[in-house]
XYZ file of C-alpha atoms in Angstrom:
73
model
C 111.084 139.407 102.448
C 109.690 136.050 103.496
C 108.919 135.403 107.159
C 108.320 132.176 109.012
C 104.562 132.166 109.663
C 104.934 130.638 113.124
C 107.704 132.840 114.507
C 107.713 135.922 112.276
C 111.460 135.433 111.772
C 112.850 136.552 108.412
C 113.930 133.467 106.467
C 114.493 134.912 102.962
C 115.343 138.260 101.398
C 114.625 138.975 97.739
C 116.721 141.898 96.470
C 118.242 143.114 93.242
C 121.751 144.459 92.711
C 121.831 147.826 90.962
C 125.546 148.421 90.281
C 125.253 152.119 89.232
C 123.869 153.007 92.688
C 126.717 151.236 94.527
C 128.237 154.523 95.749
C 124.836 155.867 96.819
C 124.164 157.927 93.689
C 123.623 156.714 90.158
C 124.753 158.875 87.205
C 121.108 159.300 86.194
C 120.144 160.687 89.640
C 118.506 157.586 91.109
C 119.132 156.970 94.788
C 118.904 153.550 96.428
C 116.141 152.997 98.995
C 118.650 151.269 101.225
C 121.836 149.286 101.330
C 121.940 145.710 102.467
C 125.164 144.706 104.219
C 125.703 141.145 105.296
C 128.301 138.631 106.364
C 127.766 134.933 105.948
C 127.452 132.967 109.168
C 130.581 131.000 108.232
C 132.648 134.238 108.109
C 131.038 136.075 111.029
C 132.925 136.881 114.222
C 131.545 137.208 117.725
C 131.264 140.845 118.803
C 130.080 142.878 121.759
C 127.878 145.831 120.894
C 127.029 148.602 123.342
C 124.193 150.993 122.658
C 124.445 154.334 124.395
C 121.889 157.054 124.922
C 122.809 160.694 124.410
C 125.774 161.914 126.388
C 124.235 165.315 127.083
C 120.807 166.238 128.447
C 120.414 168.897 125.720
C 120.857 168.600 121.956
C 123.413 171.430 121.685
C 125.498 171.802 124.845
C 127.516 174.593 123.241
C 124.326 176.690 123.044
C 123.458 176.454 126.771
C 123.552 179.854 128.455
C 124.614 180.452 132.021
C 126.969 177.599 132.719
C 127.843 174.066 131.931
C 125.058 172.175 133.705
C 124.167 170.161 130.619
C 125.502 166.725 131.611
C 123.119 163.814 132.113
C 122.977 162.662 135.703
């Protein structure tokens, strides 16, 4: 990865394409460190993205004893 020294913005990515790991697992057992997905600016569409916090105040609402007071307020 190459960053602009003044702004810290990423300006280049240097990656390799390892076809056998395309599905997430290679026949020889190797696993990719990550998957890079991208869309060129010319083909991108405007989108609205909403990030939500957890819906419940507890991790497992089905495990709460004594009622259903597990909603976030």
